[in-house]
Coordinates of C-alpha atoms and ligand atoms in Angstrom, one line a residue:
Chain A
M1 CA -4.7 15.6 -18.3
A2 CA -1.3 15.6 -16.9
S3 CA 2.3 14.4 -17.1
I4 CA 3.7 12.0 -14.5
T5 CA 7.3 12.0 -13.4
I6 CA 8.7 9.1 -11.5
E7 CA 12.1 9.9 -10.0
A8 CA 14.5 7.4 -8.3
I9 CA 11.6 5.3 -6.9
T10 CA 12.5 2.5 -4.6
K11 CA 10.1 0.2 -2.9
T12 CA 10.7 -2.4 -0.2
F13 CA 8.2 -4.6 1.5
G14 CA 9.7 -5.1 5.0
A15 CA 13.2 -6.1 4.1
V16 CA 12.3 -7.3 0.6
P17 CA 13.3 -4.9 -2.2
V18 CA 10.8 -4.9 -5.0
L19 CA 11.6 -1.9 -7.1
H20 CA 15.1 -0.5 -7.6
D21 CA 15.7 3.1 -8.5
I22 CA 13.0 3.6 -11.1
D23 CA 13.1 6.7 -13.3
L24 CA 10.4 7.4 -15.8
S25 CA 8.6 10.4 -17.2
I26 CA 5.3 10.1 -18.9
G27 CA 4.1 12.9 -21.1
D28 CA 0.8 14.5 -21.2
G29 CA -1.6 12.3 -23.1
E30 CA 0.9 9.5 -23.6
F31 CA -0.1 5.8 -23.4
V32 CA 2.6 4.0 -21.5
V33 CA 2.6 0.3 -21.0
L34 CA 4.5 -1.4 -18.2
V35 CA 5.3 -4.9 -19.3
G36 CA 7.2 -7.7 -17.6
P37 CA 6.9 -11.2 -16.2
S38 CA 4.8 -11.9 -13.1
G39 CA 6.3 -10.5 -9.9
C40 CA 8.5 -7.9 -11.5
G41 CA 6.9 -5.1 -9.6
K42 CA 4.6 -3.6 -12.3
S43 CA 1.5 -3.5 -10.1
T44 CA 3.5 -2.1 -7.2
L45 CA 4.7 0.8 -9.3
L46 CA 1.2 1.4 -10.6
R47 CA -0.2 1.3 -7.1
M48 CA 2.4 3.8 -5.9
I49 CA 1.3 6.2 -8.6
A50 CA -2.3 5.7 -7.4
G51 CA -1.2 6.3 -3.8
L52 CA -2.2 2.8 -2.6
E53 CA 1.4 1.9 -1.7
D54 CA 3.8 4.0 0.3
I55 CA 6.9 5.2 -1.5
T56 CA 10.0 3.9 0.2
A57 CA 12.3 6.4 -1.5
G58 CA 12.2 8.8 -4.4
E59 CA 9.5 11.1 -5.7
I60 CA 6.4 10.9 -7.9
R61 CA 5.1 14.1 -9.4
I62 CA 1.9 14.8 -11.3
D63 CA 2.3 18.0 -13.3
D64 CA 5.3 19.0 -11.2
R65 CA 3.4 18.7 -8.0
R66 CA 5.0 16.2 -5.6
I67 CA 2.3 13.7 -4.6
N68 CA 4.2 11.3 -2.3
E69 CA 2.2 12.4 0.7
V70 CA -1.1 13.1 -1.2
A71 CA -4.0 10.8 -0.4
P72 CA -5.3 8.7 -3.3
K73 CA -8.6 10.5 -3.3
D74 CA -6.8 13.8 -3.9
R75 CA -4.6 12.7 -6.8
D76 CA -7.5 12.8 -9.3
I77 CA -6.5 9.6 -11.0
A78 CA -8.8 6.7 -12.1
M79 CA -7.8 3.1 -12.0
V80 CA -9.2 -0.1 -13.6
F81 CA -8.5 -3.2 -11.6
Q82 CA -7.8 -6.7 -12.9
S83 CA -10.7 -7.9 -10.6
Y84 CA -12.8 -4.9 -11.8
A85 CA -13.6 -4.2 -8.2
L86 CA -17.2 -3.1 -8.9
Y87 CA -19.2 -2.3 -5.8
P88 CA -21.5 -5.4 -5.6
H89 CA -24.3 -3.7 -3.7
M90 CA -24.7 -0.8 -6.3
T91 CA -26.2 -0.8 -9.7
V92 CA -24.1 -0.1 -12.8
A93 CA -25.2 3.5 -12.8
D94 CA -24.4 3.9 -9.1
N95 CA -21.0 2.3 -9.6
M96 CA -20.3 4.8 -12.3
S97 CA -21.6 7.8 -10.4
Y98 CA -20.0 7.0 -7.1
S99 CA -16.9 9.2 -7.6
L100 CA -19.0 12.1 -8.8
K101 CA -21.3 11.8 -5.8
L102 CA -18.3 11.9 -3.5
R103 CA -17.3 15.1 -5.2
K104 CA -20.7 16.5 -4.7
T105 CA -21.3 17.0 -8.3
A106 CA -24.8 18.3 -9.2
R107 CA -27.3 15.6 -10.0
E108 CA -28.0 16.7 -13.6
K109 CA -24.2 16.8 -14.3
I110 CA -23.9 13.3 -12.9
A111 CA -26.7 12.0 -15.1
E112 CA -25.1 13.7 -18.1
A113 CA -21.6 12.3 -17.4
V114 CA -22.9 8.8 -16.7
G115 CA -25.1 8.9 -19.8
A116 CA -22.1 10.0 -22.0
A117 CA -19.8 7.3 -20.6
A118 CA -22.5 4.6 -20.9
G119 CA -23.1 5.7 -24.5
K120 CA -19.4 5.4 -25.3
L121 CA -19.2 1.9 -23.9
G122 CA -22.6 0.6 -24.9
L123 CA -23.7 0.2 -21.3
D124 CA -27.1 1.9 -21.7
P125 CA -29.3 -1.2 -21.3
L126 CA -27.3 -2.3 -18.3
L127 CA -27.4 0.8 -16.1
Q128 CA -29.9 -0.6 -13.6
R129 CA -28.3 -4.0 -13.2
R130 CA -26.1 -5.1 -10.3
P131 CA -22.6 -6.4 -11.2
K132 CA -23.6 -9.9 -10.2
A133 CA -26.0 -9.9 -13.2
L134 CA -23.3 -9.0 -15.7
S135 CA -20.9 -11.1 -17.8
G136 CA -17.2 -10.8 -17.5
G137 CA -16.9 -8.6 -20.5
Q138 CA -19.8 -6.3 -19.4
R139 CA -18.2 -6.0 -15.9
Q140 CA -15.0 -5.0 -17.7
R141 CA -16.9 -2.3 -19.6
V142 CA -18.4 -1.0 -16.4
A143 CA -15.0 -0.8 -14.8
M144 CA -13.9 1.3 -17.8
G145 CA -17.0 3.4 -17.6
R146 CA -16.4 4.1 -13.9
A147 CA -12.9 5.3 -14.8
I148 CA -13.8 7.6 -17.7
V149 CA -16.9 9.1 -16.2
R150 CA -15.1 11.8 -14.2
H151 CA -12.4 12.9 -16.6
P152 CA -9.4 12.3 -14.3
K153 CA -5.9 13.6 -14.9
A154 CA -4.6 10.1 -15.7
F155 CA -5.8 6.5 -16.1
L156 CA -4.1 3.6 -14.5
F157 CA -4.9 0.1 -15.8
D158 CA -3.8 -3.1 -13.9
E159 CA -4.1 -6.0 -16.3
P160 CA -7.7 -5.0 -17.1
L161 CA -8.2 -7.7 -19.8
S162 CA -6.5 -10.7 -18.3
N163 CA -9.8 -12.2 -17.1
L164 CA -11.4 -12.1 -20.5
D165 CA -11.3 -14.9 -23.1
A166 CA -9.0 -14.4 -26.1
R167 CA -11.6 -13.1 -28.5
L168 CA -13.1 -10.6 -26.1
R169 CA -9.6 -9.5 -25.1
E170 CA -8.8 -8.6 -28.7
Q171 CA -12.0 -6.7 -29.0
M172 CA -11.5 -4.7 -25.8
R173 CA -7.9 -4.0 -26.7
A174 CA -9.0 -2.3 -29.8
E175 CA -11.7 -0.5 -27.9
I176 CA -9.3 0.8 -25.3
K177 CA -7.0 2.1 -28.0
R178 CA -10.0 3.8 -29.7
L179 CA -11.0 5.3 -26.4
H180 CA -7.6 6.6 -25.7
K181 CA -7.6 8.2 -29.2
S182 CA -10.8 10.0 -28.4
I183 CA -10.2 11.0 -24.8
G184 CA -6.5 11.4 -25.2
A185 CA -5.8 11.1 -21.4
T186 CA -2.5 10.2 -20.0
S187 CA -2.6 6.4 -19.3
V188 CA -0.4 3.9 -17.6
Y189 CA -1.2 0.3 -18.5
V190 CA 0.2 -2.8 -16.8
T191 CA 0.2 -6.1 -18.6
H192 CA 2.3 -9.2 -18.9
D193 CA 1.0 -9.8 -22.4
Q194 CA 3.6 -8.5 -24.9
I195 CA 1.0 -8.3 -27.7
E196 CA -1.2 -6.0 -25.6
A197 CA 1.9 -3.9 -24.9
M198 CA 2.9 -3.8 -28.6
T199 CA -0.5 -2.9 -29.9
L200 CA -1.5 -0.3 -27.3
A201 CA 1.6 1.5 -26.3
D202 CA 3.0 4.8 -27.4
R203 CA 5.9 3.8 -25.3
I204 CA 6.7 0.4 -23.6
V205 CA 8.5 0.1 -20.3
A206 CA 9.9 -3.4 -20.1
M207 CA 10.6 -4.4 -16.5
H208 CA 12.3 -7.4 -14.9
G209 CA 13.2 -8.0 -11.3
G210 CA 12.2 -4.5 -10.2
I211 CA 14.5 -2.8 -12.7
I212 CA 13.5 -1.1 -15.9
Q213 CA 15.2 -2.9 -18.8
Q214 CA 14.3 -0.7 -21.7
V215 CA 12.0 2.2 -22.5
G216 CA 11.0 2.9 -26.1
N217 CA 8.3 2.8 -28.7
P218 CA 7.1 -0.7 -29.5
L219 CA 8.9 -1.2 -32.7
D220 CA 12.2 0.0 -31.1
L221 CA 11.9 -2.7 -28.6
Y222 CA 11.2 -5.2 -31.3
D223 CA 13.9 -4.0 -33.7
R224 CA 16.6 -3.2 -31.2
P225 CA 16.1 -5.0 -27.9
A226 CA 18.6 -3.6 -25.4
N227 CA 19.3 -6.9 -23.7
L228 CA 18.6 -10.6 -23.6
F229 CA 15.6 -10.1 -21.4
V230 CA 13.8 -7.7 -23.7
A231 CA 14.8 -9.7 -26.7
G232 CA 13.2 -12.8 -25.3
F233 CA 10.2 -11.1 -23.9
I234 CA 9.0 -9.1 -26.9
G235 CA 7.9 -11.0 -29.9
S236 CA 5.9 -14.2 -30.5
P237 CA 6.9 -16.8 -31.2
A238 CA 9.9 -15.8 -29.0
M239 CA 13.3 -15.0 -30.4
N240 CA 15.8 -17.9 -30.9
F241 CA 19.0 -17.7 -28.9
V242 CA 22.2 -19.3 -30.1
E243 CA 25.3 -19.4 -27.9
G244 CA 28.8 -19.1 -29.3
H245 CA 32.2 -17.5 -29.0
C246 CA 34.1 -15.1 -31.3
R247 CA 36.9 -17.1 -32.9
A248 CA 39.1 -15.8 -35.7
G249 CA 36.6 -13.3 -37.1
V250 CA 33.5 -15.5 -37.0
I251 CA 31.1 -16.7 -34.3
E252 CA 31.6 -20.3 -33.6
T253 CA 28.4 -21.9 -32.1
T254 CA 28.4 -24.7 -29.5
D255 CA 28.0 -27.3 -32.2
G256 CA 31.0 -26.0 -34.2
S257 CA 29.0 -24.2 -36.9
K258 CA 30.1 -20.7 -38.0
V259 CA 28.1 -17.5 -38.2
A260 CA 29.4 -14.4 -39.9
I261 CA 29.7 -11.3 -37.7
P262 CA 27.4 -8.6 -39.0
D263 CA 29.0 -5.5 -40.6
G264 CA 30.2 -2.8 -38.3
I265 CA 30.4 -4.9 -35.1
Q266 CA 33.6 -5.3 -33.2
L267 CA 34.0 -8.4 -31.0
A268 CA 36.9 -9.4 -28.9
E269 CA 38.6 -12.7 -29.6
G270 CA 37.1 -15.4 -27.4
Q271 CA 34.2 -13.2 -26.3
A272 CA 31.1 -15.2 -25.2
I273 CA 28.2 -14.2 -27.5
T274 CA 24.5 -15.0 -27.6
I275 CA 23.0 -14.6 -31.1
G276 CA 19.4 -13.7 -31.2
V277 CA 17.3 -14.3 -34.4
R278 CA 13.6 -13.9 -34.6
P279 CA 11.7 -17.0 -36.1
E280 CA 10.2 -14.7 -38.7
H281 CA 13.6 -13.6 -39.8
V282 CA 15.0 -17.1 -40.5
R283 CA 14.7 -17.7 -44.2
I284 CA 14.1 -21.0 -45.9
V285 CA 15.8 -21.3 -49.2
A286 CA 15.2 -23.8 -52.0
T287 CA 18.9 -24.7 -52.7
P288 CA 22.0 -24.7 -50.6
E289 CA 24.3 -21.8 -51.2
I290 CA 27.4 -20.4 -49.5
G291 CA 26.6 -19.5 -45.9
T292 CA 23.4 -21.4 -45.8
Y293 CA 22.8 -24.3 -43.3
T294 CA 21.0 -27.6 -43.8
A295 CA 18.9 -29.2 -41.0
R296 CA 16.2 -31.8 -40.6
V297 CA 12.7 -30.8 -39.7
D298 CA 11.8 -31.9 -36.2
L299 CA 8.3 -30.5 -35.8
V300 CA 5.7 -28.5 -37.7
E301 CA 3.1 -26.3 -36.0
P302 CA 0.6 -24.8 -38.3
T303 CA -1.1 -21.7 -36.8
G304 CA -3.4 -21.0 -39.7
F305 CA -1.9 -17.9 -41.0
G306 CA 1.7 -19.1 -40.8
T307 CA 3.6 -22.2 -39.7
I308 CA 6.2 -22.7 -37.0
V309 CA 8.9 -25.1 -38.1
H310 CA 11.3 -26.5 -35.5
V311 CA 14.7 -27.7 -36.7
H312 CA 17.8 -28.7 -34.9
L313 CA 20.5 -26.2 -35.9
L314 CA 23.4 -24.4 -34.4
G315 CA 23.2 -26.6 -31.3
Q316 CA 19.6 -25.4 -30.7
D317 CA 16.0 -26.1 -31.2
L318 CA 15.6 -23.3 -33.7
K319 CA 12.1 -22.1 -34.6
I320 CA 11.3 -20.7 -38.0
Y321 CA 8.1 -18.8 -38.7
T322 CA 7.1 -19.0 -42.3
L323 CA 4.0 -18.0 -44.3
E324 CA 4.6 -20.7 -46.9
R325 CA 2.4 -23.7 -46.4
G326 CA 3.6 -27.2 -47.0
I327 CA 7.2 -26.2 -47.3
A328 CA 8.3 -28.3 -44.3
V329 CA 7.9 -32.0 -43.9
V330 CA 8.9 -33.7 -40.7
G331 CA 12.1 -35.7 -41.2
Q332 CA 13.0 -34.0 -44.4
P333 CA 16.1 -31.7 -44.7
M334 CA 15.7 -28.0 -45.3
H335 CA 18.1 -25.3 -46.3
I336 CA 18.2 -22.2 -44.1
A337 CA 19.7 -18.8 -44.5
L338 CA 20.4 -16.2 -41.7
D339 CA 20.5 -12.6 -42.9
S340 CA 23.3 -10.9 -41.1
A341 CA 21.4 -7.6 -40.9
R342 CA 18.6 -9.4 -39.0
L343 CA 20.9 -10.9 -36.3
H344 CA 21.0 -9.4 -32.8
L345 CA 24.2 -10.0 -30.8
F346 CA 24.4 -9.9 -27.1
D347 CA 27.3 -10.1 -24.7
R348 CA 26.6 -13.2 -22.6
E349 CA 28.4 -11.8 -19.5
T350 CA 26.5 -8.5 -19.3
T351 CA 23.4 -9.7 -21.4
N352 CA 23.5 -6.3 -23.1
R353 CA 23.1 -5.7 -26.8
I354 CA 26.3 -5.3 -28.9
G355 CA 26.0 -2.8 -31.7
Chain B
M1 CA -33.5 -46.4 -10.9
T2 CA -36.2 -43.7 -10.5
R3 CA -38.2 -45.9 -8.2
K4 CA -35.1 -46.4 -6.0
R5 CA -34.6 -42.7 -5.9
L6 CA -38.2 -42.1 -4.9
I7 CA -37.9 -44.6 -2.0
L8 CA -34.7 -43.1 -0.9
T9 CA -36.2 -39.6 -1.0
V10 CA -39.2 -40.7 1.0
L11 CA -37.0 -42.4 3.6
H12 CA -34.8 -39.4 3.8
R13 CA -37.8 -37.1 4.4
L14 CA -39.2 -39.5 7.0
A15 CA -35.9 -39.5 8.8
V16 CA -35.7 -35.7 8.8
L17 CA -39.3 -35.5 10.0
A18 CA -38.6 -38.0 12.8
Y19 CA -35.6 -36.0 13.9
V20 CA -37.6 -32.7 13.9
A21 CA -40.4 -34.3 16.0
F22 CA -37.8 -35.6 18.4
A23 CA -36.0 -32.3 18.7
L24 CA -39.2 -30.3 19.1
F25 CA -40.9 -32.6 21.5
P26 CA -39.7 -30.8 24.7
L27 CA -40.9 -27.5 23.3
F28 CA -44.3 -29.1 22.5
W29 CA -44.4 -30.4 26.1
L30 CA -43.6 -26.9 27.4
L31 CA -46.5 -25.5 25.4
K32 CA -48.8 -28.3 26.5
V33 CA -48.1 -27.9 30.2
S34 CA -48.4 -24.1 29.8
V35 CA -52.0 -24.3 28.6
T36 CA -53.1 -27.1 31.0
P37 CA -55.2 -25.7 33.8
T38 CA -53.6 -26.3 37.2
S39 CA -56.5 -28.5 38.3
L40 CA -55.9 -30.9 35.4
L41 CA -52.1 -30.8 35.6
Y42 CA -51.7 -33.9 38.0
T43 CA -55.1 -35.5 37.6
E44 CA -55.2 -36.4 33.9
G45 CA -52.1 -38.5 33.8
V46 CA -49.8 -38.4 30.7
R47 CA -51.7 -37.1 27.7
L48 CA -50.7 -35.5 24.5
W49 CA -53.1 -32.6 25.0
P50 CA -55.2 -31.7 28.0
S51 CA -59.0 -32.2 27.7
Q52 CA -59.4 -28.5 28.4
A53 CA -56.9 -25.8 27.5
S54 CA -56.7 -22.4 29.1
L55 CA -54.5 -19.3 29.0
E56 CA -54.7 -18.7 32.8
H57 CA -51.0 -19.2 33.3
Y58 CA -50.2 -16.7 30.7
K59 CA -52.5 -14.2 32.3
F60 CA -50.9 -14.7 35.6
V61 CA -47.4 -14.4 34.4
L62 CA -48.1 -11.2 32.5
T63 CA -50.1 -9.5 35.2
H64 CA -49.0 -10.8 38.6
S65 CA -45.3 -11.5 38.2
S66 CA -42.1 -9.6 37.5
F67 CA -41.8 -11.4 34.2
P68 CA -42.7 -8.3 32.0
T69 CA -40.0 -6.2 33.8
F70 CA -37.4 -9.0 33.4
F71 CA -38.4 -9.4 29.9
L72 CA -38.0 -5.7 29.1
N73 CA -34.7 -5.5 30.9
S74 CA -33.5 -8.5 29.1
T75 CA -34.5 -7.0 25.7
I76 CA -32.9 -3.6 26.5
V77 CA -29.6 -5.2 27.6
S78 CA -29.5 -7.6 24.7
A79 CA -30.3 -4.9 22.1
S80 CA -27.8 -2.4 23.4
T81 CA -25.2 -5.1 23.7
A82 CA -25.8 -6.2 20.2
V83 CA -25.5 -2.6 18.8
I84 CA -22.4 -1.8 20.8
V85 CA -20.7 -5.1 20.0
T86 CA -21.4 -4.7 16.3
I87 CA -19.9 -1.3 16.1
V88 CA -16.9 -2.0 18.2
S89 CA -16.1 -5.4 16.7
S90 CA -16.6 -4.3 13.1
L91 CA -14.1 -1.4 13.6
A92 CA -11.6 -3.6 15.4
G93 CA -12.1 -6.5 13.0
Y94 CA -11.5 -4.2 10.0
A95 CA -8.2 -3.0 11.6
M96 CA -7.1 -6.5 12.2
S97 CA -8.0 -7.6 8.7
R98 CA -6.4 -4.7 6.8
F99 CA -3.6 -3.2 8.7
V100 CA -0.2 -4.5 9.8
F101 CA 0.7 -2.8 13.1
R102 CA 3.1 -3.3 16.0
G103 CA 1.7 -5.6 18.7
K104 CA -1.0 -7.1 16.5
Y105 CA 0.2 -10.5 17.4
W106 CA -0.1 -9.8 21.1
I107 CA -3.5 -8.2 20.8
V108 CA -4.8 -11.3 19.1
G109 CA -3.3 -13.3 21.9
L110 CA -4.9 -11.2 24.5
L111 CA -8.3 -11.4 22.8
L112 CA -8.0 -15.2 22.7
L113 CA -6.9 -15.3 26.4
T114 CA -10.1 -13.5 27.5
Q115 CA -12.1 -16.4 26.0
M116 CA -10.4 -18.9 28.3
F117 CA -11.8 -17.9 31.7
P118 CA -15.0 -19.4 32.9
L119 CA -17.6 -16.7 33.8
V120 CA -17.8 -17.9 37.4
M121 CA -14.2 -17.0 38.0
L122 CA -14.7 -13.5 36.9
I123 CA -17.8 -12.6 38.8
A124 CA -16.0 -11.6 42.0
P125 CA -13.3 -9.3 40.3
M126 CA -16.0 -7.8 38.1
F127 CA -18.1 -7.0 41.1
K128 CA -15.1 -5.4 42.7
M129 CA -14.5 -3.2 39.7
L130 CA -18.1 -2.2 39.1
S131 CA -19.3 -1.5 42.6
P132 CA -17.1 1.5 43.3
L133 CA -18.4 2.9 40.0
G134 CA -22.0 2.4 41.2
L135 CA -22.6 0.1 38.2
T136 CA -23.7 -3.0 40.1
N137 CA -27.4 -3.8 40.0
S138 CA -27.8 -1.6 36.9
L139 CA -28.5 -2.3 33.3
T140 CA -25.6 -0.2 32.2
G141 CA -23.2 -2.4 34.2
L142 CA -24.7 -5.4 32.7
V143 CA -24.3 -4.0 29.2
I144 CA -20.7 -3.2 29.9
V145 CA -20.0 -6.7 31.1
Y146 CA -21.8 -8.3 28.2
V147 CA -20.0 -6.1 25.7
A148 CA -16.6 -6.9 27.2
F149 CA -17.4 -10.6 27.0
N150 CA -18.7 -10.6 23.4
V151 CA -16.3 -8.2 21.7
P152 CA -13.3 -10.5 21.4
F153 CA -15.1 -13.3 19.6
A154 CA -17.2 -10.9 17.6
T155 CA -13.9 -9.2 16.5
F156 CA -12.5 -12.5 15.2
L157 CA -15.8 -13.1 13.4
M158 CA -15.8 -9.7 11.8
Q159 CA -12.1 -10.0 10.9
S160 CA -12.8 -13.2 8.9
F161 CA -15.7 -11.5 7.1
F162 CA -13.5 -8.6 6.1
D163 CA -10.7 -11.0 5.1
G164 CA -13.3 -12.4 2.6
I165 CA -13.9 -9.0 1.0
P166 CA -11.3 -8.1 -1.7
K167 CA -9.0 -5.2 -0.8
D168 CA -9.5 -3.9 -4.3
L169 CA -13.0 -2.7 -3.4
E170 CA -11.7 -0.1 -0.9
D171 CA -8.8 0.7 -3.1
A172 CA -11.2 1.5 -5.9
A173 CA -13.4 3.6 -3.5
M174 CA -10.3 5.5 -2.3
I175 CA -9.3 6.2 -5.8
D176 CA -12.8 7.2 -6.6
G177 CA -12.4 9.9 -4.0
A178 CA -13.4 8.3 -0.7
T179 CA -11.3 8.5 2.5
R180 CA -10.6 5.1 4.1
F181 CA -13.4 5.6 6.6
T182 CA -15.9 6.6 3.9
A183 CA -14.9 3.5 1.9
F184 CA -15.3 1.4 5.0
R185 CA -18.7 2.9 5.8
Q186 CA -20.2 3.0 2.3
I187 CA -18.6 0.0 0.6
I188 CA -17.3 -2.5 3.0
L189 CA -19.8 -2.3 5.8
P190 CA -22.9 -2.6 3.6
L191 CA -21.4 -5.7 2.2
T192 CA -20.8 -7.3 5.5
L193 CA -23.6 -5.8 7.5
K194 CA -26.4 -8.1 6.3
A195 CA -24.3 -11.1 6.8
T196 CA -22.7 -10.2 10.1
T197 CA -24.8 -8.1 12.3
F198 CA -27.1 -11.0 12.7
P199 CA -24.6 -13.6 13.9
V200 CA -22.7 -11.0 16.0
G201 CA -25.9 -9.6 17.5
L202 CA -27.1 -13.1 18.0
L203 CA -24.1 -14.0 20.1
S204 CA -25.4 -11.5 22.7
F205 CA -29.0 -12.5 22.4
V206 CA -29.1 -16.3 22.7
S207 CA -27.4 -16.8 26.0
K208 CA -29.6 -14.3 27.7
F209 CA -32.9 -15.7 26.6
S210 CA -32.0 -19.2 27.5
V211 CA -32.0 -18.0 31.1
D212 CA -34.7 -19.7 33.0
F213 CA -37.4 -17.4 34.2
G214 CA -38.6 -19.6 37.0
Q215 CA -40.4 -22.8 36.7
M216 CA -43.3 -21.3 34.9
M217 CA -43.8 -22.9 31.6
A218 CA -45.8 -20.1 30.2
A219 CA -43.0 -17.7 30.9
G220 CA -40.7 -20.2 29.3
V221 CA -42.8 -20.2 26.1
L222 CA -42.9 -16.4 26.1
A223 CA -39.2 -16.1 26.7
L224 CA -38.6 -18.4 23.8
I225 CA -40.5 -16.3 21.4
P226 CA -37.9 -13.6 20.7
A227 CA -35.1 -16.1 20.3
C228 CA -37.3 -18.2 17.9
L229 CA -38.3 -15.1 15.9
F230 CA -34.8 -14.0 15.8
F231 CA -33.6 -17.4 14.5
L232 CA -36.3 -17.5 11.9
L233 CA -35.5 -14.0 10.7
I234 CA -31.8 -14.6 10.4
Q235 CA -31.7 -18.2 9.5
R236 CA -31.0 -17.3 5.9
Y237 CA -28.1 -15.0 6.8
L238 CA -26.8 -17.3 9.5
V239 CA -25.8 -20.0 7.1
Q240 CA -24.6 -17.5 4.5
G241 CA -22.8 -15.5 7.2
L242 CA -20.9 -18.4 8.6
T243 CA -19.6 -19.4 5.3
A244 CA -19.0 -15.9 3.9
G245 CA -15.4 -16.0 4.8
A246 CA -14.8 -19.4 3.4
V247 CA -15.5 -19.0 -0.3
K248 CA -14.7 -16.2 -2.7
G249 CA -18.0 -14.7 -3.8
Ligands
ATP1 N1 2.1 -6.4 0.3 C1 3.2 -7.1 0.0 N2 4.0 -7.5 0.9 C2 5.2 -8.2 0.5 N3 5.5 -8.4 -0.7 C3 4.7 -8.0 -1.7 C4 3.5 -7.3 -1.4 N4 2.9 -6.9 -2.6 C5 3.7 -7.4 -3.5 N5 4.8 -8.0 -3.0 C6 5.9 -8.6 -3.8 O1 6.4 -7.6 -4.7 C7 6.8 -8.2 -5.9 C8 6.1 -7.5 -7.0 O2 4.8 -7.6 -6.9 P1 3.8 -7.0 -8.0 O3 2.4 -7.3 -7.6 O4 4.1 -5.6 -8.2 O5 4.1 -7.9 -9.3 P2 3.5 -7.8 -10.8 O6 4.6 -7.4 -11.6 O7 2.3 -6.9 -10.8 O8 3.2 -9.3 -11.0 P3 1.8 -9.9 -11.7 O9 2.0 -9.9 -13.2 O10 1.8 -11.3 -11.2 O11 0.7 -9.1 -11.2 C9 6.4 -9.7 -5.8 O12 7.5 -10.4 -5.6 C10 5.5 -9.8 -4.6 O13 5.6 -11.0 -4.0
MG2 MG1 0.2 -7.3 -10.9

């Protein structure tokens, strides 16, 4: 087990810059999730920790030992690939024991370690099979088994669940979390699925365009997104954004409606603002009151547990997530309240959070 | 519907059969002449099978001619060529597939260029190079020449095989504790070997055995045996090998 320190890491492929000045320190036993849209450089950063990509500039340390020049095999790290990368010509048992064999571990020790890992993951009946004869979920388990069998200093995961169907993904997600609780090893997990990030992470690192946008625990990112990117990325259904300007002590939206400025926030007259409000924080009220809005229902999407209601409001297709069934009827008007404490304000120029 | 299918199937089989008979007929003729005693060769006219078959030609070829020596030499040369070509081209092909390096473009160009010269043009210069080294009229010289001729194409072939193997596999092996070379040897090669050694080795086999060992039909039949066996043996891999690069598997 180990801590990982990433300091001023930059990566360019030829002339193309991919990562810009990344700083991150991962504590011993911590589960950190790198999340961001496709192409933002998550895998590249992970592969640099693994030693599979050169480091253009900066330094990576494991337990205060600089590893920039250390070969992958000497970093004592395990990795689970999106493609699983199981060795096709070896049985499950051989796949799992390969790393131990390379380390010249005694045969009884290998059998013991493979047995223990197989037990943890329910792989016992599959040990003599080849990867070709396994289902996707079973291959995923073997890939996990191959990683945990040798008790490495850290685990790296590159979208390990993205090839599974939704149900299996949920199941494995919980299993990974349980596994981390029991093994407690330092883990870096890459995903573009924000639910996976929220549910698994001790800390989330949100990336975009090769730059870290925000680092924090999952609820921090949900409650206080640092900028428009994080606000839009974390949460499902995604946050609503309403554009407006500060005029005479209120925010005037593009359609001329007015939104009160939350307490304790100072805005400059004329400042361009984007208001963010999560669909689950838009309230539907029975009767119009002061400060409520009225809008016609455009679309109703029942999800089973809740319902997503689309209305046209504040110059926007505004989504509302409600747990009340049958409250919205397409074409009917509806009264809506925005709690000022639940609003997120962003400067539209810098895209950063205000307050 | 099913009747129509049946008729179509039968017709299809008949057509295939007719083609096979047509393609194999010269071989059959070779065999037939080789077992016809000399006395009957011109006296019986055109028949499908001589009235009396004998193995006298085979006996003669095997005991009174240089065929066994030629045959042995041929086998030695082909086998060594196949082994050397496989080793060299797999290493070269791996490098071409996995690494970006300066001059790669030009090396590929040069490899292609070597394939453009007809053999005849090269005989004189090759002789000039090999004779001061004392390698003319020697099996070693022959192996060197054959290797030189076969490596470029074999390298391309190997490269395309390696291109078809996901990079993740070596990455996983290297993280598991292997050096790149160990990963290549223990993970990548075993995956390609079955599919590739055969076609690559084959390249060096086929041309040599189609060499005519004189007018003797018997020698012809004997000379065909290794190539036939080889084809039979690898047939499964050949089809698989040639498509291995094409689909993700
Ligand atoms: N070997 C390479 N050569 C050139 N560019 C590369 C190479 N590998 C990755 N890139 C580029 O680097 C950027 C980041 O790639 P990376 O694979 O890290 O993205 P990612 O965040 O993992 O995306 P995804 O979610 O799609 O896996 C991409 O724009 C990609 O095109
Ligand atoms: Mg990726």
